[in-house]
Structure formats: C-alpha cells, structure tokens
Coordinates of C-alpha atoms in Angstrom, one line a residue:
M1 CA 11.1 11.4 23.0
S2 CA 8.8 8.5 23.6
S3 CA 9.8 8.5 27.3
V4 CA 8.3 11.9 27.9
P5 CA 5.0 11.6 29.8
P6 CA 2.2 12.6 27.4
P7 CA 0.3 15.7 28.6
E8 CA -3.3 16.3 27.8
P9 CA -4.6 15.7 25.2
A10 CA -3.2 12.2 25.2
P11 CA -1.0 11.1 22.3
A12 CA -2.6 8.9 19.7
G13 CA -1.1 5.5 19.3
G14 CA 1.8 5.3 21.7
P15 CA 3.0 1.7 21.7
G16 CA 1.7 -0.1 24.7
A17 CA 0.0 3.0 26.2
P18 CA -3.6 2.4 27.5
P19 CA -6.2 4.1 25.4
P20 CA -7.9 7.1 26.9
A21 CA -11.5 7.0 27.7
P22 CA -13.9 8.6 25.2
A23 CA -14.8 12.0 26.3
G24 CA -18.0 12.5 24.2
G25 CA -17.8 16.2 23.7
P26 CA -20.0 18.4 21.5
G27 CA -20.1 17.0 18.0
A28 CA -18.7 13.7 19.0
P29 CA -19.9 10.6 17.0
P30 CA -22.3 8.2 18.7
P31 CA -20.2 5.8 20.8
Q32 CA -21.9 2.8 19.2
L33 CA -20.5 3.8 15.8
V34 CA -16.8 4.1 16.6
R35 CA -14.3 1.6 17.8
S36 CA -11.2 3.8 18.4
P37 CA -10.9 6.1 21.5
L38 CA -9.4 8.7 19.1
S39 CA -12.8 9.1 17.4
D40 CA -14.6 10.7 20.3
G41 CA -14.8 14.3 19.0
E42 CA -12.0 15.5 21.3
W43 CA -8.5 16.8 20.2
H44 CA -5.7 14.2 20.3
R45 CA -2.0 14.3 19.5
L46 CA -0.2 12.0 17.0
H47 CA 2.3 9.3 17.9
P48 CA 5.2 10.6 20.0
L49 CA 7.7 9.3 17.5
T50 CA 6.1 11.4 14.7
P51 CA 8.8 14.2 14.8
L52 CA 11.5 11.6 14.4
L53 CA 10.0 10.2 11.3
R54 CA 9.0 13.5 9.8
G55 CA 12.4 15.1 10.5
G56 CA 14.4 12.0 10.1
L57 CA 15.6 12.9 6.5
F58 CA 17.1 16.1 7.8
L59 CA 19.0 14.2 10.5
I60 CA 20.2 11.6 8.1
V61 CA 21.6 14.4 5.8
V62 CA 23.4 16.0 8.7
I63 CA 24.9 12.7 9.9
G64 CA 25.9 11.9 6.3
I65 CA 27.8 15.2 6.1
V66 CA 29.6 14.6 9.4
F67 CA 30.6 11.0 8.4
A68 CA 31.8 12.3 5.0
N69 CA 34.2 14.6 6.8
L70 CA 35.3 12.0 9.3
R71 CA 35.6 9.1 6.8
D72 CA 39.3 9.1 6.4
R73 CA 39.9 9.9 10.1
L74 CA 37.6 7.0 11.3
L75 CA 39.3 4.7 8.8
Y76 CA 42.7 5.7 10.3
V77 CA 41.6 5.3 13.9
F78 CA 39.6 2.0 13.6
L79 CA 40.8 0.2 10.5
P80 CA 44.4 1.5 9.9
W81 CA 45.5 -1.6 8.1
L82 CA 43.0 -1.0 5.2
A83 CA 44.6 2.3 4.3
P84 CA 48.1 2.6 5.6
G85 CA 48.8 5.8 3.6
V86 CA 46.0 7.7 5.2
G87 CA 47.7 8.3 8.5
D88 CA 50.2 10.9 7.3
E89 CA 47.5 12.8 5.4
V90 CA 45.3 12.9 8.5
V91 CA 48.1 14.3 10.6
E92 CA 48.8 16.9 7.9
W93 CA 45.1 17.9 7.7
E94 CA 44.9 18.2 11.5
Q95 CA 47.9 20.5 11.5
V96 CA 46.7 22.7 8.7
G97 CA 42.9 22.8 9.7
G98 CA 41.6 22.4 6.2
D99 CA 37.9 21.8 7.1
P100 CA 35.8 22.4 10.3
I101 CA 36.7 19.1 11.9
D102 CA 40.4 19.6 11.2
F103 CA 40.2 23.2 12.5
I104 CA 38.7 22.0 15.8
I105 CA 41.5 19.4 16.2
A106 CA 44.3 21.9 15.2
N107 CA 43.1 24.5 17.7
N108 CA 42.1 22.1 20.5
L109 CA 38.5 23.3 20.5
Y110 CA 36.9 20.0 21.7
V111 CA 35.0 21.4 24.6
L112 CA 33.5 24.3 22.5
A113 CA 32.6 21.9 19.7
G114 CA 30.9 19.5 22.2
V115 CA 28.9 22.4 23.7
A116 CA 27.9 23.5 20.2
V117 CA 26.7 20.0 19.2
L118 CA 24.8 19.7 22.5
A119 CA 23.1 23.1 21.9
V120 CA 22.1 22.0 18.4
L121 CA 20.6 18.8 19.7
I122 CA 18.7 20.6 22.4
V123 CA 17.3 23.0 19.8
L124 CA 16.3 20.2 17.5
V125 CA 14.6 18.2 20.3
T126 CA 12.8 21.3 21.4
V127 CA 11.6 22.2 17.9
F128 CA 10.4 18.6 17.3
Y129 CA 8.7 18.3 20.7
T130 CA 7.0 21.7 20.3
S131 CA 5.8 20.8 16.8
W132 CA 4.4 17.5 18.1
R133 CA 2.6 19.3 20.9
F134 CA 1.0 21.8 18.5
H135 CA 0.0 19.1 16.0
T136 CA -3.5 17.8 17.0
F137 CA -6.5 16.3 15.3
R138 CA -10.1 15.3 16.1
I139 CA -12.8 13.3 14.5
T140 CA -16.4 14.4 14.9
D141 CA -19.6 13.2 13.4
D142 CA -19.3 15.7 10.5
D143 CA -15.6 16.0 9.6
V144 CA -11.9 15.3 10.3
E145 CA -9.9 18.3 11.5
V146 CA -6.1 18.8 11.9
R147 CA -4.4 21.8 13.5
S148 CA -0.6 22.3 13.2
G149 CA 2.1 24.9 13.2
I150 CA 4.0 26.8 15.9
L151 CA 4.4 30.3 14.6
F152 CA 2.0 30.1 11.7
R153 CA -1.0 28.0 12.6
T154 CA -2.9 25.9 10.1
Q155 CA -6.2 24.2 10.4
R156 CA -7.6 21.8 7.8
R157 CA -11.0 20.1 7.7
A158 CA -12.3 17.3 5.6
P159 CA -16.1 16.9 5.6
L160 CA -17.1 13.3 6.0
D161 CA -19.8 13.5 3.3
R162 CA -17.1 14.5 0.8
V163 CA -14.6 11.8 1.6
Q164 CA -13.3 10.1 -1.6
G165 CA -11.3 7.5 0.2
V166 CA -8.9 6.8 3.1
N167 CA -5.3 5.7 2.3
L168 CA -3.1 4.0 4.8
T169 CA 0.6 4.3 4.0
R170 CA 3.4 2.4 5.9
P171 CA 6.9 3.4 4.9
M172 CA 9.6 0.9 5.7
I173 CA 11.0 2.6 8.7
A174 CA 7.5 3.4 10.1
R175 CA 6.6 -0.3 9.5
L176 CA 9.5 -1.4 11.7
L177 CA 8.2 0.8 14.5
G178 CA 4.6 -0.3 14.0
M179 CA 3.4 3.0 12.7
A180 CA 1.4 4.2 9.7
K181 CA 0.3 7.4 8.0
L182 CA -3.4 8.0 7.4
E183 CA -4.6 10.2 4.5
V184 CA -8.2 11.3 4.2
V185 CA -8.8 12.0 0.5
G186 CA -10.9 15.1 -0.1
A187 CA -12.9 16.3 -3.1
G188 CA -10.5 19.0 -4.4
I189 CA -7.0 19.8 -5.4
D190 CA -4.6 19.6 -2.4
A191 CA -7.6 18.9 -0.2
N192 CA -6.3 15.8 1.6
V193 CA -6.0 15.7 5.4
K194 CA -3.1 13.7 6.7
L195 CA -2.6 12.0 10.1
E196 CA 1.1 11.1 10.2
Y197 CA 1.8 9.1 12.2
L198 CA -0.4 6.8 14.3
S199 CA 0.3 3.3 15.5
T200 CA -0.9 0.7 13.0
A201 CA -3.7 -0.6 15.2
N202 CA -5.0 2.9 15.8
A203 CA -4.7 3.8 12.1
E204 CA -6.8 0.8 11.1
A205 CA -9.4 1.6 13.7
V206 CA -9.6 5.3 12.9
R207 CA -9.9 4.5 9.2
S208 CA -12.8 2.2 9.8
D209 CA -14.5 4.8 12.0
I210 CA -14.1 7.5 9.3
L211 CA -15.5 5.3 6.6
R212 CA -18.3 4.1 8.9
L213 CA -19.3 7.7 9.8
A214 CA -19.0 8.8 6.1
S215 CA -21.3 5.9 5.0
G216 CA -24.2 7.1 7.1
R217 CA -24.4 3.7 8.7
R218 CA -26.3 3.5 11.9
L219 CA -24.8 0.2 13.2
A220 CA -23.9 -0.2 16.8
M221 CA -20.6 -1.9 17.3
S222 CA -19.2 -3.1 20.5
A223 CA -15.6 -3.6 21.4
G224 CA -16.7 -6.0 24.2
P225 CA -19.1 -6.3 27.1
A226 CA -19.5 -3.2 29.3
G227 CA -17.3 -3.1 32.3
A228 CA -14.8 -5.6 30.9
T229 CA -11.3 -5.3 32.4
A230 CA -8.6 -4.1 30.0
T231 CA -5.7 -6.5 29.4
R232 CA -2.5 -5.3 30.9
Q233 CA -0.3 -3.9 28.1
P234 CA 3.4 -4.4 27.8
G235 CA 5.8 -1.5 28.5
R236 CA 7.0 0.8 25.8
V237 CA 10.4 -0.7 25.3
A238 CA 9.1 -4.3 25.2
S239 CA 6.3 -3.3 22.9
L240 CA 8.6 -1.5 20.5
S241 CA 11.1 -4.4 20.4
Q242 CA 8.2 -6.9 19.7
T243 CA 6.9 -4.6 17.0
V244 CA 10.3 -4.2 15.3
G245 CA 10.8 -8.0 15.3
R246 CA 7.4 -8.6 13.9
E247 CA 7.7 -6.0 11.2
I248 CA 11.1 -7.3 10.0
T249 CA 9.4 -10.7 9.5
G250 CA 6.5 -9.0 7.8
L251 CA 8.8 -7.5 5.1
I252 CA 9.2 -11.1 3.8
E253 CA 6.0 -12.7 4.8
G254 CA 3.7 -9.7 4.2
P255 CA 1.9 -7.4 6.5
E256 CA -0.5 -8.7 9.1
A257 CA -4.0 -8.9 7.7
P258 CA -6.4 -6.5 9.4
V259 CA -9.4 -8.2 11.0
A260 CA -12.4 -9.1 8.8
E261 CA -10.6 -8.2 5.5
L262 CA -11.4 -10.5 2.7
E263 CA -9.0 -12.4 0.5
S264 CA -7.8 -10.7 -2.7
V265 CA -9.9 -11.6 -5.8
V266 CA -6.8 -11.2 -8.0
H267 CA -3.3 -12.7 -7.6
I268 CA -0.5 -11.4 -9.8
P269 CA 2.5 -13.8 -10.1
L270 CA 5.9 -12.3 -10.0
G271 CA 6.9 -13.7 -13.4
R272 CA 3.8 -12.0 -15.0
L273 CA 4.6 -8.7 -13.4
V274 CA 8.2 -8.6 -14.6
A275 CA 7.3 -9.9 -18.1
S276 CA 4.6 -7.2 -18.4
H277 CA 7.2 -4.5 -17.8
V278 CA 9.6 -6.1 -20.2
L279 CA 6.9 -6.4 -22.9
S280 CA 6.2 -2.7 -23.1
T281 CA 6.9 0.2 -25.5
S282 CA 9.1 1.8 -22.9
T283 CA 11.4 -1.1 -22.8
L284 CA 11.6 -1.1 -26.6
A285 CA 12.5 2.6 -26.5
L286 CA 15.2 1.8 -23.9
L287 CA 16.7 -0.9 -26.1
F288 CA 16.6 1.5 -29.1
A289 CA 18.5 4.1 -27.1
I290 CA 21.1 1.6 -26.0
V291 CA 21.7 0.5 -29.6
A292 CA 21.9 4.1 -30.7
I293 CA 24.5 4.9 -28.0
V294 CA 26.6 1.9 -28.9
I295 CA 26.6 2.7 -32.6
G296 CA 27.2 6.4 -31.9
V297 CA 30.2 5.8 -29.6
S298 CA 31.7 3.3 -32.0
Q299 CA 31.5 6.0 -34.7
G300 CA 33.1 8.7 -32.4
V301 CA 29.9 10.5 -31.4
T302 CA 30.8 10.6 -27.7
W303 CA 28.2 13.2 -26.7
L304 CA 25.5 10.5 -27.0
L305 CA 27.1 8.8 -24.1
F306 CA 26.8 11.8 -21.8
G307 CA 23.4 12.7 -23.1
F308 CA 21.6 9.4 -22.9
V309 CA 23.3 7.5 -20.0
P310 CA 21.7 9.6 -17.2
A311 CA 18.3 9.1 -18.9
I312 CA 18.8 5.4 -19.1
I313 CA 19.8 5.2 -15.5
G314 CA 16.7 7.2 -14.5
F315 CA 14.5 4.9 -16.6
G316 CA 16.1 1.8 -15.0
A317 CA 15.4 3.2 -11.5
Y318 CA 11.8 3.9 -12.5
W319 CA 11.4 0.4 -14.1
V320 CA 12.6 -1.3 -10.9
R321 CA 10.5 1.0 -8.7
S322 CA 7.3 0.4 -10.6
I323 CA 7.9 -3.4 -10.3
V324 CA 8.6 -3.2 -6.5
R325 CA 5.6 -0.9 -6.1
S326 CA 3.3 -3.5 -7.7
L327 CA 4.5 -6.4 -5.6
R328 CA 2.1 -7.8 -3.0
Y329 CA -0.8 -6.4 -4.9
S330 CA -4.3 -7.3 -3.7
I331 CA -7.8 -6.1 -4.3
A332 CA -10.9 -7.2 -2.3
P333 CA -14.4 -6.0 -1.4
T334 CA -15.2 -4.5 2.0
P335 CA -18.4 -3.1 3.5
D336 CA -17.1 0.4 2.8
G337 CA -15.7 0.0 -0.7
V338 CA -12.9 -1.6 -2.6
R339 CA -9.6 -2.2 -0.7
I340 CA -6.5 -2.0 -2.8
T341 CA -3.0 -2.8 -1.3
F342 CA 0.4 -2.7 -3.0
G343 CA 4.0 -2.1 -2.3
L344 CA 6.9 -4.2 -1.0
F345 CA 8.9 -1.8 1.3
T346 CA 6.4 1.0 1.5
T347 CA 2.9 -0.6 1.8
I348 CA -0.1 1.5 0.7
T349 CA -3.6 0.4 1.4
E350 CA -6.4 2.5 0.0
I351 CA -10.2 2.0 0.3
V352 CA -12.3 3.5 -2.5
P353 CA -15.9 3.9 -1.2
P354 CA -18.8 3.2 -3.6
G355 CA -19.6 5.8 -6.2
R356 CA -16.1 7.4 -6.1
V357 CA -15.0 5.9 -9.4
H358 CA -15.8 8.4 -12.3
A359 CA -14.4 6.5 -15.2
V360 CA -12.8 3.0 -15.8
E361 CA -10.5 2.1 -18.7
V362 CA -9.5 -1.4 -19.7
T363 CA -6.4 -1.3 -21.9
Q364 CA -4.3 -3.9 -23.8
G365 CA -1.1 -3.1 -25.7
I366 CA -0.2 -5.1 -28.8
L367 CA 2.8 -6.7 -27.0
W368 CA 0.5 -8.1 -24.3
R369 CA -2.0 -9.6 -26.8
P370 CA -0.4 -13.0 -27.2
A371 CA -0.4 -13.4 -23.4
G372 CA -3.9 -12.0 -23.0
W373 CA -3.0 -9.4 -20.4
W374 CA -4.9 -6.2 -19.6
T375 CA -4.6 -3.3 -17.2
I376 CA -7.3 -1.2 -15.5
R377 CA -7.1 2.5 -14.7
I378 CA -9.7 4.7 -13.2
N379 CA -10.4 8.4 -12.8
R380 CA -11.1 9.4 -9.2
L381 CA -10.6 12.4 -7.0
T382 CA -7.2 11.8 -5.3
G383 CA -7.0 15.2 -3.5
R384 CA -3.5 15.7 -4.8
S385 CA -2.1 18.3 -7.1
A386 CA -1.6 17.5 -10.8
A387 CA 2.2 17.9 -10.3
D388 CA 2.3 15.1 -7.7
S389 CA 4.1 12.2 -9.2
S390 CA 2.5 9.7 -6.8
T391 CA -1.0 10.3 -8.2
D392 CA -0.6 7.6 -10.8
Q393 CA -0.3 4.8 -8.2
F394 CA -3.8 5.7 -6.9
T395 CA -5.4 5.4 -10.3
T396 CA -4.1 2.0 -11.5
V397 CA -6.3 -0.6 -9.8
L398 CA -5.0 -3.6 -11.9
P399 CA -1.4 -3.4 -13.0
V400 CA -1.7 -6.6 -15.2
G401 CA -4.2 -9.3 -15.3
T402 CA -6.1 -11.8 -17.5
A403 CA -9.6 -11.3 -18.9
A404 CA -11.0 -13.3 -15.9
D405 CA -9.1 -10.9 -13.5
V406 CA -10.6 -7.9 -15.3
E407 CA -14.1 -9.3 -14.9
R408 CA -13.6 -9.8 -11.1
V409 CA -12.3 -6.2 -10.7
L410 CA -15.1 -4.8 -12.7
R411 CA -17.5 -6.7 -10.5
L412 CA -16.0 -4.7 -7.6
L413 CA -15.8 -1.3 -9.3
Q414 CA -19.3 -1.5 -10.9
P415 CA -21.4 -3.8 -8.7
S416 CA -24.7 -2.5 -10.0
L417 CA -24.1 -3.9 -13.5
P418 CA -26.1 -7.1 -14.3
D419 CA -24.1 -10.3 -15.0
D420 CA -25.2 -10.3 -18.7
E421 CA -24.0 -6.7 -19.2
R422 CA -20.7 -7.5 -17.5
A423 CA -20.3 -10.6 -19.8
L424 CA -21.1 -8.3 -22.8
I425 CA -18.4 -5.8 -21.7
V426 CA -15.8 -8.6 -21.8
Q427 CA -16.9 -10.2 -25.0
E428 CA -17.7 -7.2 -27.2
G429 CA -16.1 -4.3 -25.4
M430 CA -12.7 -5.9 -24.8
F431 CA -12.4 -8.4 -27.7
G432 CA -14.9 -7.0 -30.1
P433 CA -16.2 -6.5 -32.6
T434 CA -17.8 -9.9 -32.8
E435 CA -20.7 -11.4 -34.8
G436 CA -23.9 -9.7 -33.8
D437 CA -22.0 -6.7 -32.3
T438 CA -24.3 -4.4 -30.3
F439 CA -22.0 -1.4 -30.4
T440 CA -22.7 1.5 -32.7
N441 CA -19.5 1.8 -34.8
T442 CA -18.0 4.4 -37.1
P443 CA -19.8 4.4 -40.5
K444 CA -17.9 3.1 -43.5
R445 CA -18.0 6.5 -45.2
A446 CA -15.7 7.8 -42.5
W447 CA -13.2 5.0 -42.6
W448 CA -10.4 7.3 -43.6
I449 CA -10.6 9.2 -40.3
R450 CA -9.8 5.9 -38.4
P451 CA -8.4 3.7 -41.2
F452 CA -7.3 0.9 -38.9
S453 CA -9.8 1.0 -36.1
Y454 CA -13.1 2.2 -37.7
R455 CA -14.6 -1.3 -37.3
R456 CA -13.9 -1.3 -33.6
N457 CA -14.5 2.4 -32.9
G458 CA -17.9 2.6 -31.3
F459 CA -20.2 3.1 -28.3
R460 CA -23.0 1.4 -26.4
L461 CA -25.4 3.0 -23.9
T462 CA -27.1 1.0 -21.1
E463 CA -29.2 2.1 -18.2
D464 CA -26.2 2.5 -15.9
V465 CA -23.1 3.1 -18.0
L466 CA -21.8 4.5 -21.3
L467 CA -19.3 2.3 -23.1
M468 CA -16.7 3.6 -25.5
R469 CA -14.6 1.2 -27.5
R470 CA -11.6 2.2 -29.7
G471 CA -8.1 1.3 -30.8
V472 CA -6.5 -1.7 -32.6
V473 CA -2.8 -1.4 -31.6
W474 CA -3.8 -0.3 -28.1
R475 CA -7.3 -1.8 -27.4
K476 CA -9.2 0.5 -25.0
L477 CA -12.6 0.2 -23.4
V478 CA -13.9 3.1 -21.4
I479 CA -16.7 2.6 -18.9
L480 CA -18.5 5.7 -17.7
P481 CA -21.1 5.5 -14.9
L482 CA -24.0 7.8 -15.9
A483 CA -24.4 9.0 -12.3
R484 CA -20.9 10.4 -12.3
L485 CA -21.0 12.3 -15.6
Q486 CA -20.4 16.1 -15.3
S487 CA -21.4 16.9 -18.9
F488 CA -21.4 15.5 -22.4
G489 CA -20.3 17.3 -25.6
L490 CA -20.3 16.9 -29.4
Y491 CA -17.5 18.4 -31.4
Q492 CA -17.4 18.7 -35.2
G493 CA -14.7 20.0 -37.6
P494 CA -15.0 20.8 -41.3
L495 CA -13.8 17.4 -42.4
D496 CA -16.2 15.8 -39.9
R497 CA -19.1 17.8 -41.4
A498 CA -18.1 16.6 -44.9
S499 CA -18.4 13.0 -43.7
R500 CA -21.5 13.6 -41.6
V501 CA -19.8 12.4 -38.4
T502 CA -18.9 14.1 -35.1
N503 CA -16.7 13.6 -32.1
V504 CA -18.1 12.9 -28.6
R505 CA -16.5 13.6 -25.3
A506 CA -17.8 12.9 -21.8
H507 CA -16.5 15.3 -19.1
V508 CA -15.5 13.7 -15.8
V509 CA -12.9 14.4 -13.2
T510 CA -9.3 14.6 -14.4
G511 CA -7.3 11.4 -14.6
P512 CA -5.6 9.0 -17.0
V513 CA -8.8 7.9 -18.6
S514 CA -9.7 9.9 -21.7
P515 CA -13.5 9.5 -22.5
F516 CA -13.3 10.6 -26.1
L517 CA -14.6 8.9 -29.3
A518 CA -14.1 10.2 -32.8
A519 CA -15.9 9.7 -36.1
V520 CA -19.4 8.9 -34.7
D521 CA -22.4 9.1 -37.1
R522 CA -23.9 12.6 -36.7
D523 CA -27.5 11.4 -36.3
R524 CA -26.5 8.6 -33.9
A525 CA -24.5 11.1 -31.9
L526 CA -27.4 13.5 -31.6
A527 CA -29.6 10.7 -30.3
L528 CA -26.9 9.7 -27.9
F529 CA -26.6 13.2 -26.6
D530 CA -30.3 13.2 -25.7
D531 CA -30.2 9.7 -24.2
V532 CA -27.1 10.5 -22.1
A533 CA -28.7 13.7 -20.8
T534 CA -31.9 11.8 -19.7
G535 CA -30.0 8.8 -18.4
S536 CA -27.5 10.8 -16.3
V537 CA -30.2 12.8 -14.6
R538 CA -32.2 9.7 -13.8
A539 CA -29.1 7.9 -12.5
A540 CA -28.0 10.9 -10.4
L541 CA -31.5 11.1 -8.8
A542 CA -31.4 7.4 -7.9
D543 CA -27.8 7.4 -6.7
R544 CA -27.3 6.9 -3.0
T545 CA -23.6 6.1 -3.0
H546 CA -22.5 9.3 -1.2
R547 CA -24.0 7.8 1.9
W548 CA -23.7 4.2 0.8
A549 CA -24.9 2.6 4.1
E550 CA -27.5 5.1 5.2
G551 CA -30.5 3.4 6.7
E552 CA -28.8 0.1 6.9
T553 CA -29.6 -0.3 10.6
D554 CA -30.7 1.7 13.6
A555 CA -28.3 3.8 15.7
A556 CA -30.2 2.8 18.8
A557 CA -29.7 -0.9 18.3
P558 CA -27.9 -2.7 21.1
A559 CA -24.2 -3.1 20.6
V560 CA -23.4 -6.5 19.1
P561 CA -20.2 -7.9 17.6
L562 CA -20.2 -8.3 13.9
P563 CA -20.0 -12.0 12.8
A564 CA -19.3 -11.2 9.1
V565 CA -19.0 -8.5 6.5
S566 CA -22.1 -6.6 5.6
V567 CA -23.3 -5.8 2.1
P568 CA -23.2 -2.2 0.9
A569 CA -26.7 -1.0 0.5
A570 CA -25.8 1.2 -2.5
T571 CA -25.3 -1.8 -4.9
A572 CA -28.5 -1.0 -6.7
P573 CA -30.2 2.3 -7.6
V574 CA -33.1 3.3 -5.4
P575 CA -35.9 5.8 -6.4
P576 CA -35.5 9.2 -4.8
D577 CA -38.7 8.9 -2.8
A578 CA -37.9 5.5 -1.4
G579 CA -37.3 5.3 2.3
A580 CA -34.8 3.2 4.3
G581 CA -36.9 0.1 4.0
A582 CA -37.3 0.4 0.3
Q583 CA -33.5 0.8 -0.1
S584 CA -32.8 -2.4 1.8
A585 CA -35.4 -4.2 -0.4
A586 CA -33.8 -2.9 -3.5
S587 CA -30.4 -4.4 -2.8
V588 CA -29.0 -6.8 -5.3
P589 CA -27.4 -10.2 -4.5
P590 CA -24.0 -9.7 -3.0
P591 CA -20.9 -10.3 -5.0
P592 CA -18.7 -13.3 -4.2
G593 CA -17.1 -13.0 -0.8
Y594 CA -19.9 -10.9 0.8
T595 CA -22.1 -12.2 3.6
V596 CA -25.4 -10.7 4.6
V597 CA -25.4 -9.6 8.3
T598 CA -28.7 -9.3 10.3
R599 CA -29.4 -8.3 13.8
P600 CA -30.9 -10.8 16.3
G601 CA -34.6 -11.3 15.5
E602 CA -34.4 -10.2 11.9
E603 CA -34.6 -12.3 8.8
P604 CA -32.0 -12.0 6.0
A605 CA -33.2 -9.9 3.1

C-alpha cells in the first residue's frame, strides 16, 4: 500500500517522502512556532502503513487459522521424513474432505478457491485503503482534531489549553518500520486523541509543536535559513530497509535519543528491578499458593491444581511483563515538562507538562526497608477510562529507587519547592518522625485508632503543598499541591467524637494516591481546614502552569536556532496582576540540567 501515490491531503510521515509545504490556512499556528509541516492548520493523512499495523492482528489470526489447517499437509509436503505416518492420513483426509481445505482438494476446486482468496484480499485492501483515506487530522493554534470513519463519521477535538500530556508509543513492529503512535491526553474520561501512526521523526516534531503551542510560548524557531535547498531523500524501499536495520539494533542498544533531550536523572539497575519484584507481597502470596497446591495435591485434593495453576500462570506472566515494561526507564526535565520513558519491546515516552500532577505518593514496603528502596506514584488526568488496564503505567513515575532518586524526581515533579522544604520532606516525611518533628501527629489519647502508626500519622502545611504522612508497615508520604486541590473535607464518626479527633480527606483527580489521614486532633483539623481553604485559593490565583511558557518571548522575534534547553517560566508562583516581565523576573534558579536561553542582545535573567 506504500507504493500508492498519496493524493491530497498528503500522507503524514511516509518514509523518505519530501514534506509538504505549510499551507497556513485559517487557524494555522504561527509558522515561527512549529517545526513540522504537519502543524500548519491543514488536514493531513496518517502514515500509509497505518492500516497494516491497525489491522495486522486480524490478518495474523486469519493466517494462523490457515496454517493450523495446513500444518500436517505442509509437513507432509516439505518435511516428510519428520512424520512418516502423516502421509496416509493426509491422503485419507483429502479423499473424505473433512475440512474446507480437504473439501477443496477432494472436489478439485483450486481455481474457485484461488478466486475467492483473491476477492477477499481485494476487499481487505479496499477497506484498509478507504479507512486510511478517510482518517485525517489537523493541528491548529487552538486544538488537535481527528476525523475518521467510512460509514459512521467521527470527529474528535482536544483543546490545546486542556492538554494534560502527550504520549509517544512505539510497539515493537512499528519500531521496526520506524513508526510511532501519538496520543494527546485530554482532561476527561476517554478524552484522548490518537494519531496512529506517524513516522518517528514526524511524531517527535508534532509532539514538540503541540506542547509548544499548549505552553503559550511565543518563541520563533527556525528549521534553517530561508531558501535552503532540501537534502535529497532516499527512496521508500531504501529508507524502509535502513529503518528496519536501525530499529533491530535499537532493540538491544536502546532507541535513538531525540534531539535536545537531557540525560535521565535516575538509573535503575536490572538487579534492583528484579529484586524489587521478588521482595514484594505479591511474590509471597504466590509462594504461599504454590506451597498450598503442593500440600493439597499430596493429600489428594486435586481440585487445587486446576483452581490455582491458571492463576499462577497469569501472575507469572504479569510479573515478567511488569519487569520488561520497567526496563530502559528514564526520567528527565524538558522545557515542556517531565519526560518519562519506559519499556523494552514497546517503548512509551510521555511528557507531563508543569501543573498536571495533582498528587504525589512516596511509598516503601517493609520488605524494601533493608535496601532503602522507594516507589513514587502520582494522580494525573490520563484521559483513559477506569477499566483501562494500561492506566497504571502512566501513574508510576519511579518504579524503584533510593532516597536520593526520590529527591531528584521530586525536584522535577515539584520544582517550586525550596531546597530546605525538599530536604525536610525526605528527612521527616519519608523517614520520620525524627527529633524536633514539625508534623502534627495523632494525639496520644487516640492511639487505639492507629495503635502501630499513631506516632507517624500526621500532616504538615506549607505555602505550596500539604503533606500527609502515615503507615509503619507500608510507609507512605502524600504530597498535595495546593493549586491542584478540588476540595477538602473533614469526616467524624461516633468513636472519633469520643476521642475528639476527626478524619481529613483532600479531593483530587482519581488515581492510585489516596489523600486520606485518620485520627487528627479536632481543633488542629479545623484550623487546617481554614488554612487549606485560604492557601489553595491563593495558590490557584498565582498559578500559571496551564500556560507554562506564556510571555517567555515574543512571537515576532526573528527565527533563531535554539542553542540549549530553556527554563519553564512556571517554576515559581506569580501574582495574578503581574505581567510578562514580572513573570520572567519571578523565575527561580533552574534545576540541575537546565540552561537559560536568551535571544541575541538580551542579558540572562
């Protein structure tokens, strides 16, 4: 299908095809803000091989059924010495016509069968080609739109000011062909807009354009001097063969690093990753189930074998899949947020823009305590339904790491926190309580509500975040940005009233983090309620992370190449009446790895 000349609108991302010139239609983004010719406000088609990848599973199933029917016959024709007894059976099947293949052979219907197969192939090719022709997208300065469907048309739109992130997924087969799937994360259930598939280079460029437009940045970028002659591109066949060879090597060496991406601040050794899965309560439950099966079978209780073995096989598959999914993990800062990459065969790269993290939880199980390992999960809008099993992989930002790794990740997720507050989070929040503890803990009179963890069960409120610390067997620290709080509630039962304590719960978007704290002193909880209400309103008014780079530069500036990575302007809260100049002056020192970028003639801030 890749050999069909692409009609207008031009396909997006054909290997080796010269990019179309930007059309600049109504609603098109400013040309200085985009690098991809697909971000010109006009309708474009996806990669020509998209139908093959999207319908490939169906074809594989059909081919598998055919080969299952022809297995013995192919073995008899090509490898007769491996199964000498099959020949007589094949001859008998052909005479009787026991299945469709045998019926065709027995009745000499070769021509009719060939015509039928050819007709099916023509229908499939026609359907795939038509679906590709009717599947188009465009990127304007306001949103990303996708139209699809032949008989029943569907049009989806993702407003850029509501973008929660942009994920780039590269399944193994798509990687071999140099293709990727782009998913624009929306702010609602089943609100994501998918562009599957684009060439990897086009997907990277389009993702950068979407984030740049969503940030409000007015930075003129140039792909090169005006009037420069385009380099001659190789043909489709040569380009595809080069891509396959490069991607096979990339399965071992890792994917090519996109331009200007920074090195990961955390590196997880393979031994630590495997050991973290072994030292888990799930593994203990699996060992208990195996012992129970062995004892039960030895005593004649055979139903245990049929009842638990499928579950054990399923758990083993999940165990291996979770390890493979966490391989090649990396996390690094970018001008448009935090970039997280993971996966060995299917590589997923997501960028979480500033202000899209609603809650952070740092957790340590008792089996990880001797090794000093922690994990970090977040609550964020993923745009997926609650029944989607892949949602969890977008909420775990650190599978396993040391306390130093946690501090580096928190520096990326909460860049506005001062260094002294971040050190306090690690010392008191993760390892506390310590001497001179600044957390407000459960009073001793209510120890019976949390008999093991009442000394650790507490909270601390700062200007930017609310900290909740709880648990002894499973240590947990919840970090809640005040600007992201939806509401805050106090709950009290009859036993709580008798002990003059109450339960507090912060309401944020749904996710694995549970911002709940029990057995808080009633008077302290009432004071916390007022302080959180005041602080969340103040933080929300000062928050500028929905347009994190707005006012960073001028759209009319001459196009210059970027020499380094710029600093997000939303790293510090700005008063609501402050202008663009005040916002730049309010920026805090960049975290490690960032470099301040200025235009010619300007001084660094």
